[in-house]
Amino acid sequence: MLGSWSAYSEMFCHLRPLRRFCLRKVLPHWLHYSRALSGAEAINALRPFYFAVHPDFFGQHPREREVNENSLKRLSVYLENLQKPGFKSLKPTQLTFYIREKTAQNSSEGQEPVNTTGFRAVRFTLHSSDLLSTVLYILNSCSLPVEHVQSLNTNVHSQPLKEATGMPDRPIKWHRSYYSFTGFKDPDEDLGHVSRVETTLTWQRGWGVAHRCSQLHSLSRLAQQNLEPLQNAKGCTVVFTDRSGMSALGHVMLGTMDVHHHWTRLFESLPSYFDLQRRMSALEDQISSLLGGIQVVYIEEFQPALTLEEYYSLLNTFHNQLLRSGLPPHPQNLSGLQMILSSDRYAPSLHELGHFNIPALSDPASLQSFMRTKAQQARENMTRREKLKVMENELIQASTKKFSLEKLYKEPSISSRQMVDCCKRLLEHSLPYLYGMHLCVSHFYSVMQDGDLCIPWNWKKGEAMK
C-alpha cells in the first residue's frame, strides 16, 4: 500500500509541471501580454450590444432588421479576423446599427434622439487591430456600460477612449435596476464564467493521476505537432471527458477515446462554436423578454450533460413554442428569478432552491399562470438558498481549519443542505487522522486513485470513524 502511495505521489509531483508545459505550448506568445481579451470574453462582454441590436427584435421593422443583419455579419468577420494568428492590419469598417430602447429618452450631446418606434441609429467605424479596444469602442459607441470590460485589463488606456466618446474619467457602474428595466443582462454576472484569460484544463471526476498524465502527454504532443488550431482555445475551459465537442456551459470537451485528428478538427471548428454561443445567448435573451425578464440558465447539477448543439435545440424548441402561442409577453416582472429547461413532458415545477424547472413543450398559457402564481414563493426560496450557501461555505471553512484538511469538497449531486448537515456532524468530532487529506463528500465510502477519501453525506457515527 505504501509503495502504491509512493508511486502516485511521484506522478502527482510531475502533474503540475506537465500541465504548465501544455499551457505554455498552447499559448506561448499570449503569456507575454498581461490581459489580452479572449474570444469567449469578447462574446460575453458584447452581450448587452447583441441583445440591443439582434434582428429578431425588429420583426415589425424590416429595413432596420436588414441593416442590423448585414452589419452583424460584417462585425463578425472583423472580430474573427482580429483573433487570427499573424494578422497584420484590417481595413477600417464602417457599421450602422439600430439600437433598441424600451423607453423614449431625451437626446443628449453626441447621440441621436430616440424615435417613436423605440430605437435609434448608431454609426461608427472600426479601425483598431486589438480585440479589447474594439469591444470597448463598440460598447461606448452604443452608450452601453464598459466597466466590466475595462476591469479585465489594467493596461487599457482610458485617454483615447475619452477623446473618442466623451466618457468621464470615472467608469460608470450600472445598478442592477438598469438591467431589470432595460432587459439587458448584467455582463458582470456572465463574466464570472470566463474570468480567467488563460486556458483552464480540468478532468472528469474520478480519474486518477495516471490517467490525467496520459491525457496531458497527448495534448502536449498535439501542441508540438500542430500548434495553430489549439490557439483558438485561448480563454476557454478544456475538459477531458467521454466525448469531444463543446458543452452547454461553453467548455471545450476532449474525448479521451478520440485520436489526435479528432481533437484537431474540434479546435479548428471553435470559431463556429463561438458563433453558436452568440446565437444561444440571443435566444436566451428573447425567451427572457417574452417571460417577464426571467433569466434562462443552465445548471449542471440539475440538468443532464448537454452539448452546445443539444442545448441550443432545446432553447429553440421552447422559443418556437412561445411564438406559436401568440400570447403577449408575460405581464409580471420576473427579473431576478431563474428558470432551467428540460426535455421531459412533465408539468412545470418550482425547485426548493428557487428556480423554475420548465419542460420545453410546456403550454405557454398554463406556464404564464404557473409562474405568476409561484413568483413570490420562488423569490423566498432563492433568499433561503443564498443564506444556505453562506452557511455551507462557513462550515466548509471551519471543517477545513479544524481538521487541517488540504481540501474539502463535494460531488455535484450533493446539495447545499446535505453538505451543511454533513459538516455540522463532522465538527462534533475530533478526527486527527484527517490531517492533510483531501476529503470528498459523496454518497458512498471510497478512496480515489489520487488518494482522496470519499464519505457519504449521511455517514453514521462509528461507521465513518473506523
Short mmCIF file of C-alpha atoms in Angstrom, two decimals:
data_model
loop_
_atom_site.label_atom_id
_atom_site.label_comp_id
_atom_site.label_asym_id
_atom_site.label_seq_id
_atom_site.Cartn_x
_atom_site.Cartn_y
_atom_site.Cartn_z
CA MET A 1 0.00 0.00 0.00
CA LEU A 2 2.85 2.38 0.91
CA GLY A 3 4.64 1.51 -2.32
CA SER A 4 1.49 2.28 -4.33
CA TRP A 5 1.05 5.59 -2.48
CA SER A 6 4.67 6.48 -3.24
CA ALA A 7 4.12 5.82 -6.95
CA TYR A 8 1.04 8.08 -7.01
CA SER A 9 2.88 10.79 -5.11
CA GLU A 10 5.68 10.71 -7.66
CA MET A 11 3.19 11.03 -10.55
CA PHE A 12 1.41 13.87 -8.75
CA CYS A 13 4.70 15.77 -8.45
CA HIS A 14 5.05 15.64 -12.23
CA LEU A 15 1.42 16.56 -12.95
CA ARG A 16 1.60 20.32 -12.31
CA PRO A 17 4.81 20.93 -14.33
CA LEU A 18 3.31 18.92 -17.19
CA ARG A 19 0.09 20.95 -17.02
CA ARG A 20 2.11 24.19 -17.13
CA PHE A 21 4.06 22.83 -20.09
CA CYS A 22 0.85 22.11 -22.01
CA LEU A 23 -0.47 25.61 -21.35
CA ARG A 24 2.83 27.17 -22.47
CA LYS A 25 2.75 25.13 -25.68
CA VAL A 26 -0.85 26.04 -26.39
CA LEU A 27 -0.41 29.74 -25.60
CA PRO A 28 3.29 30.60 -25.98
CA HIS A 29 3.21 34.20 -27.19
CA TRP A 30 0.00 35.14 -25.37
CA LEU A 31 1.73 34.88 -22.00
CA HIS A 32 3.75 38.00 -22.83
CA TYR A 33 0.60 40.13 -22.68
CA SER A 34 -0.92 40.96 -19.34
CA ARG A 35 -4.59 40.75 -20.27
CA ALA A 36 -5.39 40.07 -23.92
CA LEU A 37 -9.13 39.68 -24.33
CA SER A 38 -10.19 36.18 -25.38
CA GLY A 39 -12.84 35.32 -27.92
CA ALA A 40 -15.11 33.90 -25.20
CA GLU A 41 -14.71 37.03 -23.08
CA ALA A 42 -15.43 39.24 -26.09
CA ILE A 43 -18.69 37.35 -26.70
CA ASN A 44 -19.82 37.83 -23.12
CA ALA A 45 -18.65 41.44 -22.95
CA LEU A 46 -20.72 42.25 -26.03
CA ARG A 47 -23.89 40.54 -24.80
CA PRO A 48 -25.69 43.84 -23.98
CA PHE A 49 -24.82 45.00 -27.50
CA TYR A 50 -26.08 41.82 -29.20
CA PHE A 51 -29.30 42.00 -27.18
CA ALA A 52 -29.84 45.62 -28.21
CA VAL A 53 -29.33 45.06 -31.95
CA HIS A 54 -30.42 41.47 -32.58
CA PRO A 55 -32.51 41.33 -35.79
CA ASP A 56 -35.16 39.09 -34.24
CA PHE A 57 -36.36 42.05 -32.18
CA PHE A 58 -37.01 44.11 -35.33
CA GLY A 59 -39.66 41.89 -36.89
CA GLN A 60 -42.01 44.85 -37.43
CA HIS A 61 -39.25 46.97 -38.99
CA PRO A 62 -37.81 45.08 -41.99
CA ARG A 63 -35.49 47.86 -43.13
CA GLU A 64 -33.82 48.23 -39.74
CA ARG A 65 -33.72 44.45 -39.36
CA GLU A 66 -31.85 44.09 -42.65
CA VAL A 67 -29.37 46.83 -41.70
CA ASN A 68 -28.58 45.09 -38.40
CA GLU A 69 -28.25 41.68 -40.07
CA ASN A 70 -25.74 42.98 -42.61
CA SER A 71 -23.80 44.93 -40.02
CA LEU A 72 -23.63 41.93 -37.66
CA LYS A 73 -22.21 39.79 -40.47
CA ARG A 74 -19.52 42.36 -41.18
CA LEU A 75 -18.79 42.77 -37.49
CA SER A 76 -18.47 39.01 -37.06
CA VAL A 77 -15.90 38.84 -39.87
CA TYR A 78 -13.97 41.75 -38.35
CA LEU A 79 -13.86 40.14 -34.89
CA GLU A 80 -12.85 36.75 -36.27
CA ASN A 81 -10.01 38.32 -38.25
CA LEU A 82 -8.76 40.04 -35.10
CA GLN A 83 -8.40 36.63 -33.45
CA LYS A 84 -6.49 35.01 -36.31
CA PRO A 85 -2.82 34.44 -35.51
CA GLY A 86 -0.41 36.56 -37.51
CA PHE A 87 -2.85 39.11 -38.92
CA LYS A 88 -1.24 42.48 -39.64
CA SER A 89 -3.89 45.12 -40.17
CA LEU A 90 -7.54 45.46 -41.09
CA LYS A 91 -9.26 47.96 -43.32
CA PRO A 92 -11.49 50.45 -41.45
CA THR A 93 -15.03 49.09 -41.35
CA GLN A 94 -17.99 51.46 -41.07
CA LEU A 95 -21.08 49.98 -39.43
CA THR A 96 -24.62 51.17 -38.76
CA PHE A 97 -26.88 49.62 -36.14
CA TYR A 98 -30.34 50.34 -34.85
CA ILE A 99 -30.31 50.10 -31.05
CA ARG A 100 -33.42 49.00 -29.18
CA GLU A 101 -34.70 51.33 -26.49
CA LYS A 102 -37.53 50.42 -24.12
CA THR A 103 -38.49 53.97 -23.29
CA ALA A 104 -38.18 57.30 -25.03
CA GLN A 105 -35.19 59.35 -23.91
CA ASN A 106 -34.25 62.95 -24.42
CA SER A 107 -31.46 63.42 -26.91
CA SER A 108 -28.07 64.23 -25.46
CA GLU A 109 -24.87 65.51 -26.92
CA GLY A 110 -23.31 63.05 -29.35
CA GLN A 111 -26.43 60.88 -29.64
CA GLU A 112 -29.35 60.85 -31.98
CA PRO A 113 -32.78 61.19 -30.40
CA VAL A 114 -34.83 58.06 -29.90
CA ASN A 115 -37.61 57.85 -32.46
CA THR A 116 -41.17 56.88 -31.75
CA THR A 117 -40.61 53.27 -32.82
CA GLY A 118 -38.31 52.62 -29.85
CA PHE A 119 -34.86 52.51 -31.46
CA ARG A 120 -32.11 54.84 -32.56
CA ALA A 121 -29.41 54.68 -35.22
CA VAL A 122 -25.74 54.47 -34.25
CA ARG A 123 -22.89 54.73 -36.74
CA PHE A 124 -19.22 54.05 -36.03
CA THR A 125 -16.05 52.97 -37.82
CA LEU A 126 -13.89 50.10 -36.59
CA HIS A 127 -10.19 50.59 -37.14
CA SER A 128 -8.45 49.02 -34.14
CA SER A 129 -6.23 45.95 -34.53
CA ASP A 130 -6.83 44.96 -30.89
CA LEU A 131 -9.84 42.89 -29.78
CA LEU A 132 -10.18 44.56 -26.40
CA SER A 133 -10.09 48.10 -27.82
CA THR A 134 -12.64 47.12 -30.46
CA VAL A 135 -15.07 45.73 -27.85
CA LEU A 136 -14.74 48.88 -25.74
CA TYR A 137 -15.26 51.11 -28.76
CA ILE A 138 -18.43 49.25 -29.80
CA LEU A 139 -19.97 49.45 -26.33
CA ASN A 140 -19.12 53.12 -25.92
CA SER A 141 -20.45 53.99 -29.37
CA CYS A 142 -23.77 52.46 -28.34
CA SER A 143 -23.78 54.12 -24.89
CA LEU A 144 -23.58 50.76 -23.14
CA PRO A 145 -21.63 50.14 -19.90
CA VAL A 146 -17.93 49.27 -20.26
CA GLU A 147 -16.65 48.93 -16.72
CA HIS A 148 -16.89 45.13 -16.75
CA VAL A 149 -14.59 45.09 -19.80
CA GLN A 150 -12.13 47.68 -18.55
CA SER A 151 -11.66 45.75 -15.34
CA LEU A 152 -10.35 42.79 -17.34
CA ASN A 153 -7.22 44.66 -18.36
CA THR A 154 -5.34 47.04 -16.13
CA ASN A 155 -3.26 48.16 -19.09
CA VAL A 156 -6.18 49.65 -21.01
CA HIS A 157 -5.51 53.38 -21.51
CA SER A 158 -8.62 55.45 -20.97
CA GLN A 159 -7.40 58.63 -22.69
CA PRO A 160 -8.08 57.60 -26.33
CA LEU A 161 -11.46 56.25 -25.24
CA LYS A 162 -12.42 59.54 -23.58
CA GLU A 163 -11.38 61.56 -26.60
CA ALA A 164 -13.49 59.45 -28.91
CA THR A 165 -16.61 59.21 -26.79
CA GLY A 166 -16.57 61.97 -24.21
CA MET A 167 -16.65 59.44 -21.38
CA PRO A 168 -15.94 60.75 -17.85
CA ASP A 169 -12.72 59.81 -16.05
CA ARG A 170 -14.61 57.60 -13.61
CA PRO A 171 -16.17 54.49 -15.25
CA ILE A 172 -19.88 54.01 -14.82
CA LYS A 173 -21.04 51.21 -12.53
CA TRP A 174 -24.59 50.43 -13.57
CA HIS A 175 -27.02 49.48 -10.84
CA ARG A 176 -28.88 46.17 -11.11
CA SER A 177 -32.11 48.08 -11.65
CA TYR A 178 -30.69 49.23 -15.01
CA TYR A 179 -30.60 45.65 -16.27
CA SER A 180 -34.01 44.86 -14.76
CA PHE A 181 -35.53 47.88 -16.50
CA THR A 182 -33.85 47.56 -19.90
CA GLY A 183 -33.90 43.79 -20.17
CA PHE A 184 -30.14 43.69 -20.73
CA LYS A 185 -28.10 41.03 -18.98
CA ASP A 186 -25.54 42.14 -16.42
CA PRO A 187 -22.17 41.34 -18.06
CA ASP A 188 -20.54 41.15 -14.63
CA GLU A 189 -22.57 38.03 -13.95
CA ASP A 190 -21.75 36.45 -17.31
CA LEU A 191 -18.04 37.18 -17.00
CA GLY A 192 -17.91 35.04 -13.88
CA HIS A 193 -17.82 32.04 -16.21
CA VAL A 194 -14.84 33.35 -18.19
CA SER A 195 -12.98 35.35 -15.56
CA ARG A 196 -9.64 33.81 -16.50
CA VAL A 197 -7.97 34.84 -19.70
CA GLU A 198 -5.68 31.81 -19.66
CA THR A 199 -6.79 28.39 -20.82
CA THR A 200 -8.02 26.15 -17.99
CA LEU A 201 -7.60 22.39 -18.01
CA THR A 202 -9.85 20.13 -15.96
CA TRP A 203 -10.97 16.50 -15.83
CA GLN A 204 -13.97 14.30 -15.43
CA ARG A 205 -14.39 13.37 -11.78
CA GLY A 206 -12.94 10.08 -10.58
CA TRP A 207 -9.95 9.99 -12.92
CA GLY A 208 -6.63 9.26 -11.26
CA VAL A 209 -3.26 10.92 -11.68
CA ALA A 210 -2.04 8.26 -14.12
CA HIS A 211 -4.99 8.89 -16.46
CA ARG A 212 -4.53 12.64 -16.22
CA CYS A 213 -0.84 12.43 -17.01
CA SER A 214 -1.62 10.32 -20.07
CA GLN A 215 -4.10 12.87 -21.41
CA LEU A 216 -1.74 15.79 -20.76
CA HIS A 217 1.02 13.98 -22.64
CA SER A 218 -1.37 13.52 -25.58
CA LEU A 219 -2.29 17.20 -25.58
CA SER A 220 1.36 18.28 -25.34
CA ARG A 221 2.27 16.07 -28.33
CA LEU A 222 -0.56 17.62 -30.33
CA ALA A 223 0.67 21.10 -29.38
CA GLN A 224 4.14 20.22 -30.63
CA GLN A 225 2.88 18.75 -33.89
CA ASN A 226 0.18 21.28 -34.82
CA LEU A 227 0.00 24.33 -32.56
CA GLU A 228 -2.10 26.73 -34.64
CA PRO A 229 -5.56 25.13 -34.16
CA LEU A 230 -5.06 24.98 -30.39
CA GLN A 231 -4.71 28.75 -30.25
CA ASN A 232 -8.47 29.01 -30.86
CA ALA A 233 -8.94 27.67 -27.32
CA LYS A 234 -7.46 30.74 -25.67
CA GLY A 235 -9.58 31.71 -22.67
CA CYS A 236 -11.65 28.50 -22.79
CA THR A 237 -12.01 25.75 -20.22
CA VAL A 238 -10.80 22.48 -21.75
CA VAL A 239 -12.33 19.37 -20.20
CA PHE A 240 -11.06 15.82 -20.71
CA THR A 241 -14.22 13.73 -20.78
CA ASP A 242 -16.03 10.96 -22.67
CA ARG A 243 -16.82 12.77 -25.92
CA SER A 244 -15.49 15.65 -27.98
CA GLY A 245 -17.36 18.88 -28.72
CA MET A 246 -18.49 21.92 -26.75
CA SER A 247 -20.69 21.63 -23.69
CA ALA A 248 -23.74 23.74 -22.93
CA LEU A 249 -21.55 25.64 -20.47
CA GLY A 250 -19.13 26.55 -23.26
CA HIS A 251 -16.40 24.14 -22.18
CA VAL A 252 -14.26 22.54 -24.89
CA MET A 253 -14.63 18.78 -24.41
CA LEU A 254 -11.80 16.46 -25.48
CA GLY A 255 -12.95 12.85 -25.71
CA THR A 256 -10.26 10.65 -24.20
CA MET A 257 -11.03 7.83 -26.66
CA ASP A 258 -10.60 10.09 -29.70
CA VAL A 259 -7.39 10.30 -31.69
CA HIS A 260 -5.42 13.48 -32.36
CA HIS A 261 -7.04 14.40 -35.65
CA HIS A 262 -10.45 14.45 -33.91
CA TRP A 263 -9.08 16.93 -31.38
CA THR A 264 -7.50 18.98 -34.16
CA ARG A 265 -10.79 19.22 -36.06
CA LEU A 266 -12.54 20.32 -32.86
CA PHE A 267 -10.01 23.10 -32.21
CA GLU A 268 -10.31 24.23 -35.84
CA SER A 269 -14.10 24.43 -35.56
CA LEU A 270 -14.14 26.51 -32.35
CA PRO A 271 -14.93 29.80 -34.18
CA SER A 272 -18.20 28.25 -35.41
CA TYR A 273 -18.96 27.12 -31.86
CA PHE A 274 -18.37 30.68 -30.63
CA ASP A 275 -20.87 31.89 -33.23
CA LEU A 276 -23.39 29.33 -31.96
CA GLN A 277 -22.75 30.63 -28.43
CA ARG A 278 -23.69 34.13 -29.59
CA ARG A 279 -26.91 32.83 -31.13
CA MET A 280 -27.66 30.83 -27.99
CA SER A 281 -27.23 33.95 -25.83
CA ALA A 282 -29.55 35.91 -28.12
CA LEU A 283 -32.12 33.11 -27.90
CA GLU A 284 -31.95 33.11 -24.10
CA ASP A 285 -32.49 36.87 -24.14
CA GLN A 286 -35.51 36.56 -26.43
CA ILE A 287 -37.08 33.94 -24.17
CA SER A 288 -36.38 36.15 -21.17
CA SER A 289 -38.07 39.10 -22.90
CA LEU A 290 -41.19 37.01 -23.58
CA LEU A 291 -41.36 35.74 -20.00
CA GLY A 292 -41.15 38.90 -17.95
CA GLY A 293 -37.36 39.17 -17.70
CA ILE A 294 -36.74 35.80 -16.01
CA GLN A 295 -33.17 34.56 -16.54
CA VAL A 296 -32.71 31.36 -18.56
CA VAL A 297 -29.82 29.41 -17.04
CA TYR A 298 -28.12 26.05 -17.42
CA ILE A 299 -27.34 24.48 -14.03
CA GLU A 300 -25.10 21.48 -14.47
CA GLU A 301 -26.07 19.71 -11.26
CA PHE A 302 -29.80 19.83 -12.09
CA GLN A 303 -29.71 19.17 -15.84
CA PRO A 304 -28.34 16.34 -17.96
CA ALA A 305 -24.96 16.86 -19.60
CA LEU A 306 -25.78 18.50 -22.94
CA THR A 307 -23.64 19.63 -25.83
CA LEU A 308 -23.97 23.19 -27.04
CA GLU A 309 -25.91 21.97 -30.11
CA GLU A 310 -28.32 19.96 -27.96
CA TYR A 311 -28.93 22.86 -25.60
CA TYR A 312 -29.45 25.31 -28.47
CA SER A 313 -32.00 22.91 -29.99
CA LEU A 314 -33.83 22.73 -26.66
CA LEU A 315 -33.91 26.54 -26.41
CA ASN A 316 -35.10 26.85 -29.99
CA THR A 317 -37.91 24.35 -29.42
CA PHE A 318 -39.13 26.27 -26.40
CA HIS A 319 -38.81 29.64 -28.14
CA ASN A 320 -40.87 28.43 -31.11
CA GLN A 321 -43.47 27.07 -28.70
CA LEU A 322 -43.82 30.54 -27.17
CA LEU A 323 -44.02 32.27 -30.56
CA ARG A 324 -46.63 29.87 -31.96
CA SER A 325 -48.89 30.51 -28.99
CA GLY A 326 -49.32 34.15 -30.00
CA LEU A 327 -49.52 35.17 -26.35
CA PRO A 328 -48.30 38.65 -25.40
CA PRO A 329 -45.16 38.96 -23.24
CA HIS A 330 -45.60 37.92 -19.62
CA PRO A 331 -47.27 40.85 -17.81
CA GLN A 332 -45.47 40.31 -14.50
CA ASN A 333 -41.89 41.42 -13.75
CA LEU A 334 -39.95 38.19 -13.16
CA SER A 335 -36.48 39.75 -13.24
CA GLY A 336 -34.18 38.28 -10.63
CA LEU A 337 -35.77 34.83 -10.98
CA GLN A 338 -34.27 31.89 -12.86
CA MET A 339 -35.54 29.01 -14.97
CA ILE A 340 -33.96 25.89 -16.45
CA LEU A 341 -35.27 23.99 -19.45
CA SER A 342 -35.81 20.25 -19.57
CA SER A 343 -36.75 17.87 -22.36
CA ASP A 344 -39.23 15.86 -20.29
CA ARG A 345 -43.01 16.15 -20.66
CA TYR A 346 -43.89 16.74 -17.03
CA ALA A 347 -45.63 19.85 -15.77
CA PRO A 348 -43.63 22.95 -14.78
CA SER A 349 -42.36 22.91 -11.21
CA LEU A 350 -40.62 25.16 -8.72
CA HIS A 351 -37.43 23.79 -7.17
CA GLU A 352 -36.79 24.22 -3.46
CA LEU A 353 -33.74 26.34 -4.36
CA GLY A 354 -35.93 28.86 -6.18
CA HIS A 355 -35.51 28.15 -9.90
CA PHE A 356 -38.34 27.10 -12.18
CA ASN A 357 -37.99 23.74 -13.96
CA ILE A 358 -39.76 24.21 -17.30
CA PRO A 359 -40.36 21.47 -19.90
CA ALA A 360 -39.56 22.73 -23.40
CA LEU A 361 -43.02 21.71 -24.65
CA SER A 362 -44.97 23.45 -21.87
CA ASP A 363 -48.25 25.08 -22.77
CA PRO A 364 -47.40 28.83 -22.77
CA ALA A 365 -50.76 29.91 -21.31
CA SER A 366 -50.54 27.45 -18.43
CA LEU A 367 -46.88 28.36 -17.95
CA GLN A 368 -47.66 32.06 -17.55
CA SER A 369 -50.32 31.27 -14.97
CA PHE A 370 -47.97 28.96 -13.06
CA MET A 371 -45.15 31.50 -12.97
CA ARG A 372 -47.48 34.27 -11.90
CA THR A 373 -48.77 32.13 -9.03
CA LYS A 374 -45.35 30.92 -7.86
CA ALA A 375 -43.24 34.06 -8.37
CA GLN A 376 -43.29 35.21 -4.73
CA GLN A 377 -42.53 31.73 -3.45
CA ALA A 378 -39.63 31.49 -5.91
CA ARG A 379 -38.13 34.71 -4.53
CA GLU A 380 -38.46 33.41 -0.97
CA ASN A 381 -36.81 30.12 -1.95
CA MET A 382 -33.93 31.99 -3.59
CA THR A 383 -33.41 34.05 -0.43
CA ARG A 384 -33.23 30.86 1.66
CA ARG A 385 -30.84 29.38 -0.91
CA GLU A 386 -28.45 32.31 -0.58
CA LYS A 387 -28.48 32.04 3.21
CA LEU A 388 -27.90 28.29 2.98
CA LYS A 389 -24.98 28.83 0.60
CA VAL A 390 -23.35 31.26 3.02
CA MET A 391 -23.76 28.76 5.86
CA GLU A 392 -22.32 25.99 3.68
CA ASN A 393 -19.20 28.00 2.85
CA GLU A 394 -18.67 28.92 6.50
CA LEU A 395 -18.96 25.29 7.62
CA ILE A 396 -16.57 24.11 4.88
CA GLN A 397 -14.00 26.66 6.04
CA ALA A 398 -14.50 25.71 9.70
CA SER A 399 -14.15 21.98 8.95
CA THR A 400 -11.10 22.51 6.77
CA LYS A 401 -9.42 24.52 9.52
CA LYS A 402 -10.36 22.22 12.44
CA PHE A 403 -9.15 19.02 10.77
CA SER A 404 -6.24 20.68 8.89
CA LEU A 405 -7.58 19.30 5.62
CA GLU A 406 -5.73 20.02 2.42
CA LYS A 407 -9.09 20.17 0.61
CA LEU A 408 -12.77 19.65 1.44
CA TYR A 409 -15.23 19.48 -1.42
CA LYS A 410 -18.42 17.76 -2.55
CA GLU A 411 -19.73 15.92 -5.58
CA PRO A 412 -22.09 17.97 -7.81
CA SER A 413 -25.02 15.75 -6.82
CA ILE A 414 -24.66 16.76 -3.16
CA SER A 415 -26.98 19.64 -2.27
CA SER A 416 -26.04 22.55 -0.01
CA ARG A 417 -28.46 21.26 2.60
CA GLN A 418 -26.77 17.84 2.61
CA MET A 419 -23.32 19.42 2.81
CA VAL A 420 -24.38 21.59 5.75
CA ASP A 421 -25.72 18.55 7.60
CA CYS A 422 -22.53 16.58 6.95
CA CYS A 423 -20.16 19.35 8.10
CA LYS A 424 -22.16 20.07 11.25
CA ARG A 425 -21.84 16.46 12.35
CA LEU A 426 -18.16 16.28 11.41
CA LEU A 427 -17.41 19.31 13.59
CA GLU A 428 -18.82 17.46 16.61
CA HIS A 429 -15.89 15.00 16.48
CA SER A 430 -12.14 15.03 16.86
CA LEU A 431 -10.58 13.43 13.77
CA PRO A 432 -6.80 13.92 13.90
CA TYR A 433 -6.15 11.29 11.20
CA LEU A 434 -7.74 13.57 8.59
CA TYR A 435 -4.72 15.90 8.81
CA GLY A 436 -3.52 16.94 5.34
CA MET A 437 -6.11 14.84 3.47
CA HIS A 438 -8.42 15.58 0.56
CA LEU A 439 -11.94 14.83 1.78
CA CYS A 440 -14.85 14.50 -0.67
CA VAL A 441 -18.47 14.41 0.47
CA SER A 442 -20.32 11.96 -1.76
CA HIS A 443 -22.99 9.24 -1.49
CA PHE A 444 -20.70 6.34 -0.54
CA TYR A 445 -17.36 5.42 1.00
CA SER A 446 -14.39 5.06 -1.32
CA VAL A 447 -10.76 6.02 -1.87
CA MET A 448 -9.95 7.57 -5.26
CA GLN A 449 -6.82 6.76 -7.22
CA ASP A 450 -5.37 10.12 -6.18
CA GLY A 451 -5.84 9.23 -2.52
CA ASP A 452 -8.92 11.44 -1.96
CA LEU A 453 -11.15 9.99 0.75
CA CYS A 454 -14.89 9.92 -0.07
CA ILE A 455 -17.56 9.70 2.64
CA PRO A 456 -21.36 9.73 2.28
CA TRP A 457 -23.02 12.95 3.36
CA ASN A 458 -25.30 10.99 5.73
CA TRP A 459 -22.50 8.99 7.38
CA LYS A 460 -23.34 7.28 10.66
CA LYS A 461 -21.43 7.74 13.89
CA GLY A 462 -18.87 4.98 14.32
CA GLU A 463 -19.22 3.85 10.72
CA ALA A 464 -17.20 6.72 9.30
CA MET A 465 -14.71 6.72 12.14
CA LYS A 466 -13.39 3.21 11.53
#
